[in-house]
Tab-separated table of C-alpha atoms in Angstrom:
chain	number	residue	atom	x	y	z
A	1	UNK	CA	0.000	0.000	0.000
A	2	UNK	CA	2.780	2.409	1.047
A	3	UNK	CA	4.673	1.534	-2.300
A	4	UNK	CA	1.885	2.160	-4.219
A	5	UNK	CA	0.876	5.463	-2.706
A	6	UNK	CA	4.812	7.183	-3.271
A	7	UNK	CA	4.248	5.803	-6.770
A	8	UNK	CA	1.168	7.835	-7.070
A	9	UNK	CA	2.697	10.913	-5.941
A	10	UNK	CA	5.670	10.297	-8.425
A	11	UNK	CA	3.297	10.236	-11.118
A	12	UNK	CA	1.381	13.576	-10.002
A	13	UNK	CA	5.059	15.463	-9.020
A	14	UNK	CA	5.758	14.258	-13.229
A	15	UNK	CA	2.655	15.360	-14.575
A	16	UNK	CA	2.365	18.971	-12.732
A	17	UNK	CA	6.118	19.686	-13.227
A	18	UNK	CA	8.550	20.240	-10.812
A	19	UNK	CA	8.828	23.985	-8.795
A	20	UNK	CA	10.938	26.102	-10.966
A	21	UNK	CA	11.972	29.449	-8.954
A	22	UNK	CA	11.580	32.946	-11.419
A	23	UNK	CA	12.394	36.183	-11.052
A	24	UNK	CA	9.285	38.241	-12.255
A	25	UNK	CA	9.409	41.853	-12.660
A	26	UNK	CA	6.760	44.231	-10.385
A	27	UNK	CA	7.674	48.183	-10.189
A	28	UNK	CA	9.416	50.426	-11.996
A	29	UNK	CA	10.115	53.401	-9.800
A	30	UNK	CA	12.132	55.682	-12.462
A	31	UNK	CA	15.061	57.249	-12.263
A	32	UNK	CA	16.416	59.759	-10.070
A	33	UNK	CA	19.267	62.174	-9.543
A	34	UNK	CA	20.827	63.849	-6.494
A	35	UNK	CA	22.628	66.848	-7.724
A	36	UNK	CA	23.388	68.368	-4.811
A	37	UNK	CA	24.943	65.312	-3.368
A	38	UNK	CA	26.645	63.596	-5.899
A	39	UNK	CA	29.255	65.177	-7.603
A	40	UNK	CA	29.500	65.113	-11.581
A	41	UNK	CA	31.213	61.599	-12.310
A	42	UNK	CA	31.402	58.385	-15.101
A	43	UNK	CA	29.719	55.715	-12.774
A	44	UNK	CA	29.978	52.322	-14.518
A	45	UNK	CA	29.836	49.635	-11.461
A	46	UNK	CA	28.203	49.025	-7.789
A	47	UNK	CA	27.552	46.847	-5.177
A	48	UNK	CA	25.829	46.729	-1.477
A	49	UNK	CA	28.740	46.424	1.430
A	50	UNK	CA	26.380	46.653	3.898
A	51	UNK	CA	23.443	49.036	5.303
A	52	UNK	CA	22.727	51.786	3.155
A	53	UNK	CA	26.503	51.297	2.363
A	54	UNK	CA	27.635	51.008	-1.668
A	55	UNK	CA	31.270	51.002	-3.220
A	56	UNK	CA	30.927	52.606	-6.952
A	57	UNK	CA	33.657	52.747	-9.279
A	58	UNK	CA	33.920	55.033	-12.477
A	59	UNK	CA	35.517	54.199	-15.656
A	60	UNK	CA	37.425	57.594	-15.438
A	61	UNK	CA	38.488	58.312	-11.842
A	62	UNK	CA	42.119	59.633	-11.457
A	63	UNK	CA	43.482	56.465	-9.385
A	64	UNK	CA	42.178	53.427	-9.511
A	65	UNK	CA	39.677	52.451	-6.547
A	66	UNK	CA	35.760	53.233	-5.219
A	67	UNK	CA	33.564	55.787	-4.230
A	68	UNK	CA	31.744	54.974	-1.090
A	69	UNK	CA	28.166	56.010	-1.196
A	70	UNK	CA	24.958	55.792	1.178
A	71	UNK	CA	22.136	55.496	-0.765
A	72	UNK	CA	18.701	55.342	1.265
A	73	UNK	CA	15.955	53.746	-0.282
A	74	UNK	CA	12.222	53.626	0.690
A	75	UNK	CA	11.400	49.819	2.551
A	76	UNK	CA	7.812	49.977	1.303
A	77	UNK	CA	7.865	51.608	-1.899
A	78	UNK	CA	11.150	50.748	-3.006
A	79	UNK	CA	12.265	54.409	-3.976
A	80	UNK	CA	15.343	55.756	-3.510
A	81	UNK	CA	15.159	59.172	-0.891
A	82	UNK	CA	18.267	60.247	-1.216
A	83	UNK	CA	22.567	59.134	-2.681
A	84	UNK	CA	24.678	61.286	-0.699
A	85	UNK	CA	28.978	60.615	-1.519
A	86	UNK	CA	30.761	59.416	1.831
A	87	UNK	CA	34.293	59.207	0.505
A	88	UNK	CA	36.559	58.123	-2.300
A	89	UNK	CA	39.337	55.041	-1.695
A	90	UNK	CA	42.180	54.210	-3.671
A	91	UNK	CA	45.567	53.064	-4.002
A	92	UNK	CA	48.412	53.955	-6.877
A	93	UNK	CA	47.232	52.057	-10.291
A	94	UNK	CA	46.004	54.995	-12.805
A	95	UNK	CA	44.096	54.489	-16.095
A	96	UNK	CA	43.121	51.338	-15.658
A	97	UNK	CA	39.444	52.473	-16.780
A	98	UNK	CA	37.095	50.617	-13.939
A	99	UNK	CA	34.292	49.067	-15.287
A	100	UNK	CA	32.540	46.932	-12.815
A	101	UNK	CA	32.793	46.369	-9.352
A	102	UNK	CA	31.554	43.346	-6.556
A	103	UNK	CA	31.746	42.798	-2.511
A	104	UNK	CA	32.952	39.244	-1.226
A	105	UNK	CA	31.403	39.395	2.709
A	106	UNK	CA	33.694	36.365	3.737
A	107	UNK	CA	37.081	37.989	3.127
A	108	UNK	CA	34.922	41.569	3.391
A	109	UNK	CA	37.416	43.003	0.104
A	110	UNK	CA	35.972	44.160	-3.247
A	111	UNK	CA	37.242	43.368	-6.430
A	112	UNK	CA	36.975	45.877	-9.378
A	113	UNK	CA	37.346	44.840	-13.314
A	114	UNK	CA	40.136	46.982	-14.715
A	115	UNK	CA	38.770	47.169	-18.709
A	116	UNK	CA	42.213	48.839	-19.776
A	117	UNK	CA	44.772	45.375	-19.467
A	118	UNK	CA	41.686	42.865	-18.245
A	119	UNK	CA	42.495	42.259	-15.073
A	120	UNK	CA	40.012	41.695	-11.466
A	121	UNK	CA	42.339	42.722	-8.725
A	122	UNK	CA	41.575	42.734	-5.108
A	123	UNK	CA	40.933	45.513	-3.120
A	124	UNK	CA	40.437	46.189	0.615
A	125	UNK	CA	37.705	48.104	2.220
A	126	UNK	CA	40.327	50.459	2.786
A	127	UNK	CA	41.093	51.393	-1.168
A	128	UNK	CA	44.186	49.194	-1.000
A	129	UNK	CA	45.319	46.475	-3.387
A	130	UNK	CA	46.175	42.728	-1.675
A	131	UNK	CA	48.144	41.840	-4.538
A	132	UNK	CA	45.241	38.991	-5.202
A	133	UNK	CA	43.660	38.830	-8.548
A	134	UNK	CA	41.336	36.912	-10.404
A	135	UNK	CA	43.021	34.146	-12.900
A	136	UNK	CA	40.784	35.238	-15.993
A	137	UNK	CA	41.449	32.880	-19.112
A	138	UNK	CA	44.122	34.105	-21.399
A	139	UNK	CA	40.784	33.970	-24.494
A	140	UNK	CA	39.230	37.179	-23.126
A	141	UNK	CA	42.258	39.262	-24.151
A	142	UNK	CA	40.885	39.022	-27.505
A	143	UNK	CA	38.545	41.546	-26.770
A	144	UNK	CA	38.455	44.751	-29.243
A	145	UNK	CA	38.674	48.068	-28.956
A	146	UNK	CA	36.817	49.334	-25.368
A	147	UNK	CA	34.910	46.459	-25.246
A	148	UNK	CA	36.453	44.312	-22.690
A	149	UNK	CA	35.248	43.333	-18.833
A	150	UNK	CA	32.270	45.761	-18.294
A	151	UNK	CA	30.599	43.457	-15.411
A	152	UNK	CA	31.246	41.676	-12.089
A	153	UNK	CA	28.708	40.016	-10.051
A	154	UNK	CA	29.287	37.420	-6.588
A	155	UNK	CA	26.630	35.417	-5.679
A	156	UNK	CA	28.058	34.100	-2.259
A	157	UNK	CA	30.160	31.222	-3.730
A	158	UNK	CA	31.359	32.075	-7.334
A	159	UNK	CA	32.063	35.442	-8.956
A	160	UNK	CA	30.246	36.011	-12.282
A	161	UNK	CA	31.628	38.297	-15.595
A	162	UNK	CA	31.012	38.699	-19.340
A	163	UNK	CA	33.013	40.572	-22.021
A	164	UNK	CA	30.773	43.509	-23.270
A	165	UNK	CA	31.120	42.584	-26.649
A	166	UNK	CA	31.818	39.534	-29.080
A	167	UNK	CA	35.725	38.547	-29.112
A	168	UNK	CA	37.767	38.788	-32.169
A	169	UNK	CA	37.989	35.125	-31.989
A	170	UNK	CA	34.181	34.371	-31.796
A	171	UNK	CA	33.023	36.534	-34.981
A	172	UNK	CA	31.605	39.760	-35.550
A	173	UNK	CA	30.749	42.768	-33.338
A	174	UNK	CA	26.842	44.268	-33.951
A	175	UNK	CA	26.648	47.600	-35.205
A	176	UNK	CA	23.414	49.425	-36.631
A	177	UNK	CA	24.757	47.994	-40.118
A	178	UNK	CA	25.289	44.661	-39.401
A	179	UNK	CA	22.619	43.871	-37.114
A	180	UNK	CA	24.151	40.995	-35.542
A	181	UNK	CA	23.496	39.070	-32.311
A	182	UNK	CA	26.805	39.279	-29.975
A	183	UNK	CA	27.596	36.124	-28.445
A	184	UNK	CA	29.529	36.747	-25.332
A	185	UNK	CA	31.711	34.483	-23.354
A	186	UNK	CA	29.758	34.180	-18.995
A	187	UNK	CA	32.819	32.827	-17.052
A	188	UNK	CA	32.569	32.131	-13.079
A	189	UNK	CA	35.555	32.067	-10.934
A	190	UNK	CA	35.327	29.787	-7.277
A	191	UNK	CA	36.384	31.421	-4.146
A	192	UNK	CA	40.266	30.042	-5.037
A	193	UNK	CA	39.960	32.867	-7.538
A	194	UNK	CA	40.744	30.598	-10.219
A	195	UNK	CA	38.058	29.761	-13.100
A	196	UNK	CA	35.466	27.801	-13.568
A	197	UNK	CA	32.837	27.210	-16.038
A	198	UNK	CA	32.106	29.461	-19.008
A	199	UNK	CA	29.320	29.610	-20.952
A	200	UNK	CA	28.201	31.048	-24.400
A	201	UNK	CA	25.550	34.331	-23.751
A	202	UNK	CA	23.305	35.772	-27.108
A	203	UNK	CA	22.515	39.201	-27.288
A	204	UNK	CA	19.702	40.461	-28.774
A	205	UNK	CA	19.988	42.094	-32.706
A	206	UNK	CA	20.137	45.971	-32.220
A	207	UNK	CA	17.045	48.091	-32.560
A	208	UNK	CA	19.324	50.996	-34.315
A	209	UNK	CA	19.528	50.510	-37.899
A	210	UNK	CA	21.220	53.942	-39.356
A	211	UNK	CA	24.882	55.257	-39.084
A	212	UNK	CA	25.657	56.521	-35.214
A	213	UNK	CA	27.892	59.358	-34.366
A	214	UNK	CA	28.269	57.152	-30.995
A	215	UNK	CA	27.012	53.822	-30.567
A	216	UNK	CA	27.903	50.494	-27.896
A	217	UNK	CA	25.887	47.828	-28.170
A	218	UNK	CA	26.584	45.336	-25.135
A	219	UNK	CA	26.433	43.335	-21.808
A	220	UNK	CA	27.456	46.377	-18.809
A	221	UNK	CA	26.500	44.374	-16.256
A	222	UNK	CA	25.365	40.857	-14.512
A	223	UNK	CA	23.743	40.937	-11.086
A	224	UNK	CA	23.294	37.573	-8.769
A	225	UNK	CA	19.736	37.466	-7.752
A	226	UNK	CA	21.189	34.993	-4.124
A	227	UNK	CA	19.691	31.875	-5.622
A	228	UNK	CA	21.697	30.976	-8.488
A	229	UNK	CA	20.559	32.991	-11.098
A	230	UNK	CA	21.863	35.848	-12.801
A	231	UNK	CA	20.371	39.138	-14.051
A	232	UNK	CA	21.716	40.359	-17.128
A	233	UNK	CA	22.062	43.756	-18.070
A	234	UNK	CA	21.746	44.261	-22.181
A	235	UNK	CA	22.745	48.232	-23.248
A	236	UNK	CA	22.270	49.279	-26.695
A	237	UNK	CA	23.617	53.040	-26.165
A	238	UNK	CA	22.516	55.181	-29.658
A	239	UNK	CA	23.619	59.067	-30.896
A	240	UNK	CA	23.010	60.388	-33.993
A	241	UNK	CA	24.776	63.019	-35.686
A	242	UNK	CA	22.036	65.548	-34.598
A	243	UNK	CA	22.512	64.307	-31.154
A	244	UNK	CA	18.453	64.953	-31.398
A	245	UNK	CA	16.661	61.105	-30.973
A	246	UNK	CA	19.416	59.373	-29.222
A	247	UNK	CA	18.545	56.425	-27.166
A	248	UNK	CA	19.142	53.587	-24.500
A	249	UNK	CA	17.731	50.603	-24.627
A	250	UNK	CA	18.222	48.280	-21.906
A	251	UNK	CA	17.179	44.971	-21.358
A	252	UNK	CA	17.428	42.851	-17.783
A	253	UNK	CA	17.160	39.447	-18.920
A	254	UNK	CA	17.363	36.172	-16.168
A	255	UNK	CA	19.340	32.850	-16.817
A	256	UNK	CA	20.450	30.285	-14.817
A	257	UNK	CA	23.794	28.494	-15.718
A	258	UNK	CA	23.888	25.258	-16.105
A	259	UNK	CA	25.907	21.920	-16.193
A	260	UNK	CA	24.632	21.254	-19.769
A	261	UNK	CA	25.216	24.512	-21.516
A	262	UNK	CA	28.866	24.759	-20.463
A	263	UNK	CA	31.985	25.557	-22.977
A	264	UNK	CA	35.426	24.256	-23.683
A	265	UNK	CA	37.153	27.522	-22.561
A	266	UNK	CA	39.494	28.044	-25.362
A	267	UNK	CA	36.642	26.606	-28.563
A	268	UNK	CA	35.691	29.447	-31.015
A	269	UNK	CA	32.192	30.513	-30.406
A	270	UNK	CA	30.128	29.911	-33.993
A	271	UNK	CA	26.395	30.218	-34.774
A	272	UNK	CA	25.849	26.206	-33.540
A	273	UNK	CA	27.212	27.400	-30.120
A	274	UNK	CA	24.737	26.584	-27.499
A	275	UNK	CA	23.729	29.633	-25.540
A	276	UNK	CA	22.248	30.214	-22.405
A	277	UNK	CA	18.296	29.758	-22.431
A	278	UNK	CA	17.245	33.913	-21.459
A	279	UNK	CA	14.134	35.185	-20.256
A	280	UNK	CA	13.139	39.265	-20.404
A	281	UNK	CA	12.465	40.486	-17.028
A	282	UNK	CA	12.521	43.982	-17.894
A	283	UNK	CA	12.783	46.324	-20.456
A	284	UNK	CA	13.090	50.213	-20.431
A	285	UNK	CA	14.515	53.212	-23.133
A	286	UNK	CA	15.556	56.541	-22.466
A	287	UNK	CA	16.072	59.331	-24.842
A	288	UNK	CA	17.035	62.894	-25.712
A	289	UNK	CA	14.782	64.636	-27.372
A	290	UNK	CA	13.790	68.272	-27.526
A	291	UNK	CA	11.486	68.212	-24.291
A	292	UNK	CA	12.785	65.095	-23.116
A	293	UNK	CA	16.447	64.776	-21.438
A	294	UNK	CA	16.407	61.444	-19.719
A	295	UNK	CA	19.432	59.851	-21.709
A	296	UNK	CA	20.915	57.578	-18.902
A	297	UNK	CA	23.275	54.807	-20.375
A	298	UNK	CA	22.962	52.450	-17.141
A	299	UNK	CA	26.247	50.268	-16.769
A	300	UNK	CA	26.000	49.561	-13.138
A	301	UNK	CA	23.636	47.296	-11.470
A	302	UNK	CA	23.389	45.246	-7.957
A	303	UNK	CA	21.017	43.616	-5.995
A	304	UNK	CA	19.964	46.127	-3.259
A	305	UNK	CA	17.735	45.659	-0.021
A	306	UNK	CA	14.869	43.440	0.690
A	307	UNK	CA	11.657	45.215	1.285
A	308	UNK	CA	8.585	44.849	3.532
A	309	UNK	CA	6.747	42.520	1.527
A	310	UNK	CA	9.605	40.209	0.554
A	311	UNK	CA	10.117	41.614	-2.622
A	312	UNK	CA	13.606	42.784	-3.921
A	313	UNK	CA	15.225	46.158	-4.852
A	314	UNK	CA	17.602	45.830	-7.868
A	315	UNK	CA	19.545	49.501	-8.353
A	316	UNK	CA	21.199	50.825	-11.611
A	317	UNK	CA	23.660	53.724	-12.218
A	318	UNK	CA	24.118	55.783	-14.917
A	319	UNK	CA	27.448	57.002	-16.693
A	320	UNK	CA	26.888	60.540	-17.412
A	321	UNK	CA	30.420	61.299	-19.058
A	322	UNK	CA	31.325	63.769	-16.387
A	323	UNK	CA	27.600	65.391	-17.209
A	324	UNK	CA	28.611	65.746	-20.494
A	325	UNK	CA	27.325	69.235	-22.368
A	326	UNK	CA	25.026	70.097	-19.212
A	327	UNK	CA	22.293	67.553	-20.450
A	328	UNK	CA	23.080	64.039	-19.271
A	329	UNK	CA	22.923	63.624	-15.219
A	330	UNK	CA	24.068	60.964	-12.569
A	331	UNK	CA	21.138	58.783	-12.724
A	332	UNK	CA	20.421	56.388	-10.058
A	333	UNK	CA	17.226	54.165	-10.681
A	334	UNK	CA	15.532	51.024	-8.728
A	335	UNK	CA	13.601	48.016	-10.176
A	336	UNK	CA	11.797	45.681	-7.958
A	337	UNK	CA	11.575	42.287	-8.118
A	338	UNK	CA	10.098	39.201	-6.777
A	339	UNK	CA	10.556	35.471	-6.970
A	340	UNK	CA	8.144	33.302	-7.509
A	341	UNK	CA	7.716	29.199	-8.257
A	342	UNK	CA	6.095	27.991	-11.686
A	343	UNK	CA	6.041	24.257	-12.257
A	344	UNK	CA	8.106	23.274	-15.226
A	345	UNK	CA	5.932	21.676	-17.930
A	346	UNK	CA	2.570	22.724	-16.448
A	347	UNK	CA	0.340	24.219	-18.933
């Protein structure tokens, strides 16, 4: 009788599906900026240390290290209130253009992607270098022009990164005229800080179709959701001549590496490469227009606080090229999420 009933509930557990955790999108609460408080900077990476407590790095700061911000955010609405600038921490590198930045709680240092010569060096929470680095595969120096490490996530056991753009070795970078898919190389690296498993990512095609005066078209950033998946940041970042109708389109898509989808490290990446199953969680496009000035081209992004209701705050930053002109700010923005279960093969 016992045997019989377990075999009954096998069948059911079959037939339903099994529980497959989702992230699934619920507010967006805009963007905001804080001029008064933040100073005029080229914000490209963040991550929560702790509290109200983030490190950001910019892509153009005069020595390499973080800015240490407090940004308070609303624990029922999920709104930020207010991104005030605590300090600034660095040691002697310069120019190594930092791109992407993530907070390891065990050995409480940060480690920052250096874009300019590909490394992801260890810092303390005092700004200074340990002389410990991340071993990243000697493939990813293939990487063209200013499209190298833009991203840098830890999810509690592994650290998480993408190259921005297709490697010389794996084909083709999109451009308006081409209109082809990137595929990008996700690599994780164990607490040894020596690599793991990589993985072959798809972009989407671009949505821009005529000549640019400025144009990048990639991953800027992953963010570890605590359970094993990843968020993934796609940035399609268009000017025209005119300057008049640029846009940025960006994309926060979920996947969930796994065993089976899993790359020799060094093997070319073709069209037959298997890629990571994505899902869109999000999708959102500023612009510049003649009454509209909310151009933000987002390359920062981290998981931030839990709220009230369980639900999670995920916070972007904005690279405003130093303000450029007078017409792009320091955007911050949140996103909240939730997770939920669906049962695999239900319909």
């Amino acid at each position: 009788m016992i045997i019989r009933y377990l075999l009954l509930i096998a069948a059911i557990t079959l037939s339903c599906g099994s529980a497959v955790a989702q992230t699934v999108f619920v507010k967006d609460c805009g963007q905001k900026a804080f001029p008064d408080n933040v100073p005029a900077g080229n914000y490209s990476g963040i991550t929560l240390v702790g509290g109200n407590e983030y490190a950001v790095v910019s892509d153009k700061s005069a020595t390499d290290g973080f800015y240490v911000f407090n940004i308070d955010i609303d624990s029922i609405s999920g709104e930020i209130t207010d991104v005030s600038l605590k300090a600034f921490l660095c040691d002697s590198l310069r120019g190594g253009d930092c791109e992407a930045i993530a907070y390891r709680p065990s050995s409480g240092t940060l480690f920052i992607c250096s874009e300019t010569d590909g490394t992801i060096r260890e810092y303390g929470k005092d700004g200074k270098l340990t002389g410990r680095q991340l071993d990243v595969p000697p493939v990813f120096s293939n990487h063209a022009g200013n499209y190298g490490f833009e991203s840098l996530t830890y999810d509690g056991r592994l650290f998480w990164t993408i190259n921005e753009s297709t490697l010389k070795c794996d084909g083709q970078q999109a451009t308006p005229q081409n209109g082809a898919e990137n595929m990008l190389r996700l690599q994780s690296f164990g607490d040894d800080l020596k690599p793991r498993s990589q993985y072959a990512y798809r972009m989407d095609a671009p949505e821009a179709s005529k000549n640019a005066s400025v144009y990048a078209m990639g991953v800027s950033e992953l963010a570890a959701t605590g359970d094993g998946r990843l968020l993934v940041l796609e940035r399609e970042f268009y000017v025209p001549k005119t300057k008049i109708g640029a846009f940025v389109c960006c994309k926060i898509y979920e996947i969930t590496p796994e065993e089976d989808f899993t790359i020799p490290a060094g093997e070319a990446l073709t069209d037959s490469t298997k890629a990571l199953p994505k899902r869109l969680v999000h999708s959102f496009k500023t612009k510049l227009g003649l009454f509209n000035r909310s151009l933000a081209n987002y390359e920062g992004m981290c998981l931030g606080p839990t709220l009230a209701d369980g639900s999670k705050v995920i916070i972007l930053v904005s690279d405003s090229q130093n303000q450029y002109a007078g017409v792009l700010k320091d955007w911050f923005k949140t996103i909240i999420i939730k997770s939920t279960d669906t049962k695999a093969g239900a319909k």
